[in-house]
Coordinates of C-alpha atoms in Angstrom, one line a residue:
Chain A
X1 CA 16.9 -147.9 -37.0
X2 CA 18.3 -148.8 -40.6
X3 CA 17.7 -146.6 -43.5
X4 CA 19.0 -146.1 -46.7
X5 CA 19.0 -142.4 -48.4
X6 CA 19.5 -141.8 -52.2
X7 CA 19.4 -139.1 -54.4
X8 CA 16.4 -137.4 -55.5
X9 CA 15.4 -137.7 -59.0
X10 CA 14.5 -137.4 -62.1
X11 CA 17.7 -137.9 -63.3
X12 CA 17.5 -136.9 -67.0
X13 CA 20.7 -138.0 -69.3
X14 CA 21.5 -138.3 -73.2
X15 CA 22.2 -141.7 -74.5
X16 CA 25.8 -142.7 -74.0
X17 CA 26.2 -140.6 -70.8
X18 CA 27.8 -141.3 -67.5
X19 CA 25.4 -142.4 -65.1
X20 CA 25.9 -142.1 -60.7
X21 CA 23.1 -142.8 -58.5
X22 CA 24.1 -141.8 -54.8
X23 CA 23.2 -144.1 -52.2
X24 CA 24.3 -144.2 -48.7
X25 CA 22.9 -146.2 -45.8
X26 CA 22.9 -146.5 -41.6
X27 CA 22.9 -149.6 -40.3
X28 CA 24.2 -151.9 -37.5
X29 CA 26.3 -154.7 -38.0
X30 CA 27.2 -155.5 -41.9
X31 CA 24.5 -155.3 -43.8
X32 CA 23.9 -156.8 -47.6
X33 CA 23.4 -154.1 -50.1
X34 CA 21.4 -154.3 -53.3
X35 CA 20.0 -152.4 -56.1
X36 CA 16.7 -152.9 -57.8
X37 CA 15.2 -151.7 -60.9
X38 CA 11.5 -151.1 -61.9
X39 CA 10.7 -150.7 -65.4
X40 CA 7.7 -148.8 -66.5
X41 CA 4.8 -150.7 -65.7
X42 CA 6.4 -153.9 -64.0
X43 CA 7.1 -155.0 -60.5
X44 CA 10.9 -154.2 -59.2
X45 CA 13.9 -157.0 -60.2
X46 CA 17.2 -157.3 -58.8
X47 CA 19.9 -155.7 -60.7
X48 CA 22.7 -156.2 -58.7
X49 CA 23.9 -157.1 -55.0
X50 CA 27.3 -156.9 -52.6
X51 CA 27.3 -158.8 -49.3
X52 CA 30.4 -157.4 -47.7
X53 CA 32.7 -154.5 -47.8
X54 CA 34.6 -153.6 -50.8
X55 CA 32.5 -156.3 -52.7
X56 CA 31.4 -154.9 -56.5
X57 CA 28.2 -156.1 -57.7
X58 CA 27.6 -155.9 -61.6
X59 CA 25.0 -156.6 -64.1
X60 CA 23.9 -155.1 -67.6
X61 CA 26.6 -152.9 -67.8
X62 CA 25.9 -151.4 -64.2
X63 CA 28.4 -151.5 -61.4
X64 CA 28.3 -150.8 -57.2
X65 CA 30.9 -151.0 -54.9
X66 CA 30.2 -151.5 -50.9
X67 CA 32.0 -149.0 -49.4
X68 CA 32.1 -149.4 -45.7
X69 CA 34.3 -146.4 -44.6
X70 CA 31.4 -144.0 -46.4
X71 CA 28.4 -146.1 -45.9
X72 CA 28.0 -145.8 -49.5
X73 CA 26.8 -148.0 -52.6
X74 CA 26.5 -145.6 -55.5
X75 CA 25.6 -147.1 -58.6
X76 CA 27.5 -146.1 -62.3
X77 CA 26.9 -147.2 -65.7
X78 CA 29.4 -145.7 -68.3
X79 CA 27.3 -145.7 -71.2
X80 CA 23.5 -145.2 -70.6
X81 CA 20.6 -146.5 -73.4
X82 CA 17.0 -145.4 -73.6
X83 CA 16.2 -148.8 -72.1
X84 CA 17.7 -148.0 -69.3
X85 CA 15.0 -145.6 -68.2
X86 CA 13.4 -146.8 -64.9
X87 CA 13.2 -146.4 -61.2
X88 CA 16.1 -147.6 -59.4
X89 CA 15.9 -148.2 -55.8
X90 CA 19.1 -148.9 -53.2
X91 CA 17.8 -151.4 -50.4
X92 CA 19.9 -153.1 -47.5
X93 CA 19.2 -156.1 -45.6
X94 CA 20.4 -156.6 -42.1
X95 CA 20.8 -160.5 -42.5
X96 CA 17.2 -160.6 -42.2
X97 CA 14.5 -161.5 -44.5
X98 CA 13.2 -157.9 -45.0
X99 CA 14.7 -155.0 -47.1
X100 CA 14.5 -151.8 -46.4
X101 CA 14.4 -149.3 -49.3
X102 CA 15.4 -145.8 -50.3
X103 CA 13.0 -143.6 -51.9
X104 CA 13.9 -144.2 -55.5
X105 CA 15.6 -142.4 -58.4
X106 CA 14.0 -142.0 -61.6
X107 CA 16.2 -142.1 -64.6
X108 CA 15.0 -140.5 -67.9
X109 CA 17.4 -140.9 -71.1
X110 CA 16.7 -139.4 -74.1
X111 CA 18.2 -140.3 -77.7
Chain B
X1 CA 11.3 -168.5 -64.4
X2 CA 9.6 -167.4 -61.1
X3 CA 6.2 -165.9 -61.3
X4 CA 4.6 -163.7 -58.9
X5 CA 1.0 -162.6 -60.1
X6 CA -1.5 -160.2 -58.6
X7 CA -5.2 -160.7 -59.2
X8 CA -5.5 -156.9 -60.6
X9 CA -3.6 -154.1 -62.4
X10 CA -6.1 -151.6 -61.5
X11 CA -8.5 -151.4 -58.9
X12 CA -11.1 -148.6 -58.3
X13 CA -13.3 -149.0 -54.9
X14 CA -15.3 -146.5 -52.6
X15 CA -14.3 -145.6 -49.0
X16 CA -15.7 -148.0 -46.8
X17 CA -15.6 -151.0 -49.1
X18 CA -13.7 -154.0 -48.1
X19 CA -11.0 -155.0 -50.3
X20 CA -9.0 -158.0 -51.0
X21 CA -5.7 -157.9 -53.2
X22 CA -4.6 -161.5 -54.1
X23 CA -1.0 -162.6 -54.5
X24 CA 0.2 -166.0 -56.0
X25 CA 3.6 -167.5 -56.5
X26 CA 5.0 -170.5 -58.4
X27 CA 8.1 -170.9 -57.0
X28 CA 7.5 -172.5 -53.2
X29 CA 8.7 -170.0 -51.6
X30 CA 8.3 -169.8 -47.5
X31 CA 8.1 -165.5 -47.5
X32 CA 6.0 -163.6 -48.7
X33 CA 5.4 -159.8 -48.7
X34 CA 3.0 -157.1 -49.1
X35 CA 4.5 -153.3 -49.8
X36 CA 2.9 -150.0 -50.9
X37 CA 4.5 -147.7 -53.1
X38 CA 4.1 -143.8 -53.1
X39 CA 6.1 -141.1 -54.8
X40 CA 8.7 -140.0 -52.5
X41 CA 8.1 -142.3 -49.9
X42 CA 9.7 -145.7 -52.0
X43 CA 8.7 -149.1 -50.8
X44 CA 6.9 -149.9 -47.1
X45 CA 6.3 -153.0 -46.0
X46 CA 3.0 -153.8 -44.8
X47 CA 3.0 -157.3 -43.8
X48 CA 5.4 -160.2 -43.9
X49 CA 4.5 -164.1 -44.1
X50 CA 7.3 -166.7 -43.4
X51 CA 5.1 -169.4 -43.6
X52 CA 1.2 -170.7 -43.9
X53 CA -0.7 -168.9 -41.0
X54 CA 2.5 -167.1 -39.9
X55 CA 2.6 -163.1 -40.1
X56 CA 4.7 -160.3 -39.0
X57 CA 3.4 -156.7 -39.0
X58 CA 6.1 -154.0 -40.9
X59 CA 6.1 -150.6 -41.0
X60 CA 2.7 -149.7 -41.7
X61 CA 0.4 -152.4 -40.8
X62 CA -2.6 -150.2 -39.6
X63 CA -5.8 -150.3 -41.6
X64 CA -4.4 -153.7 -43.1
X65 CA -4.8 -157.2 -42.5
X66 CA -3.4 -160.3 -44.3
X67 CA -4.1 -164.0 -44.8
X68 CA -1.8 -167.1 -45.9
X69 CA -3.9 -170.1 -45.8
X70 CA -1.6 -171.9 -48.5
X71 CA 2.0 -171.3 -49.1
X72 CA 1.5 -169.8 -52.8
X73 CA -0.8 -167.4 -51.7
X74 CA -0.9 -164.2 -49.6
X75 CA -3.7 -162.0 -49.4
X76 CA -4.1 -158.4 -48.4
X77 CA -7.2 -156.9 -47.1
X78 CA -8.2 -153.5 -46.3
X79 CA -11.2 -154.1 -44.1
X80 CA -12.6 -150.7 -44.6
X81 CA -10.9 -148.7 -47.8
X82 CA -10.1 -145.0 -47.3
X83 CA -8.9 -142.5 -49.6
X84 CA -5.2 -142.5 -47.9
X85 CA -5.0 -145.9 -49.1
X86 CA -4.8 -145.1 -52.9
X87 CA -1.5 -146.3 -53.7
X88 CA 0.3 -149.0 -55.6
X89 CA 0.7 -152.4 -53.9
X90 CA 3.3 -155.0 -54.6
X91 CA 3.6 -158.1 -53.6
X92 CA 7.2 -160.3 -53.3
X93 CA 8.2 -163.9 -52.3
X94 CA 11.9 -165.5 -51.4
X95 CA 13.3 -168.1 -50.0
X96 CA 14.4 -167.5 -46.3
X97 CA 17.8 -165.8 -45.8
X98 CA 20.2 -168.5 -44.7
X99 CA 23.4 -167.4 -43.1
X100 CA 24.9 -164.5 -45.1
X101 CA 23.3 -166.0 -48.4
X102 CA 20.5 -163.6 -48.8
X103 CA 17.8 -164.8 -51.5
X104 CA 16.4 -162.2 -53.7
X105 CA 12.9 -161.2 -53.4
X106 CA 10.8 -161.5 -56.6
X107 CA 8.0 -159.1 -57.4
X108 CA 4.8 -159.0 -58.7
X109 CA 3.7 -156.3 -61.3
X110 CA 1.7 -154.5 -58.7
X111 CA -1.9 -153.6 -58.2
X112 CA -2.7 -149.8 -58.8
X113 CA -5.9 -149.4 -56.1
X114 CA -7.7 -146.0 -56.5
X115 CA -10.2 -145.3 -53.3
X116 CA -12.8 -142.7 -54.3

């Protein structure tokens, strides 16, 4: 079945460092891909999405490109802030209403 | 602003108790979801409802049931709580997917349930 694999955390960075969180997927057909973020004490919220190959999703300085050839959707940010500390979830939808989530990666950014 | 609310942020129950977790959304969404979130396992879908009185089992429905009598409200029921149901429970809602237009899921803040 469909699945999402993302890197183990925690990822610990200093403020203004470059961030990459890896995400790869297994799916039949052409899934849509997402990154959700969960700030401390809150539910998840959509960060960005891409619905077809080579699409780039972007929001709040974060970017991810849908790479069909490598079945990947890595999350990147050029300069992280303390306020970016959160848990990040990669997810896919096989064009149904359901999402399949990765295990989540905790990001800790220190001043 | 879409709002998904959950009845409690923290709940402590005893083994064998019947537990109700309530979720309410105010955006007239057809779809509602219950997930549990555990460290190292991510989010796992327990049940999904795509309309009033309609439900579909998710990946881990055992030990749970659901009720959707009104469009805005989706309840998760633990018939006889057990310690392995200690977890964070997240509710979400969305409009149905239409063609290739995926409709974002909106999440509530979660209920952290401890079963002693």
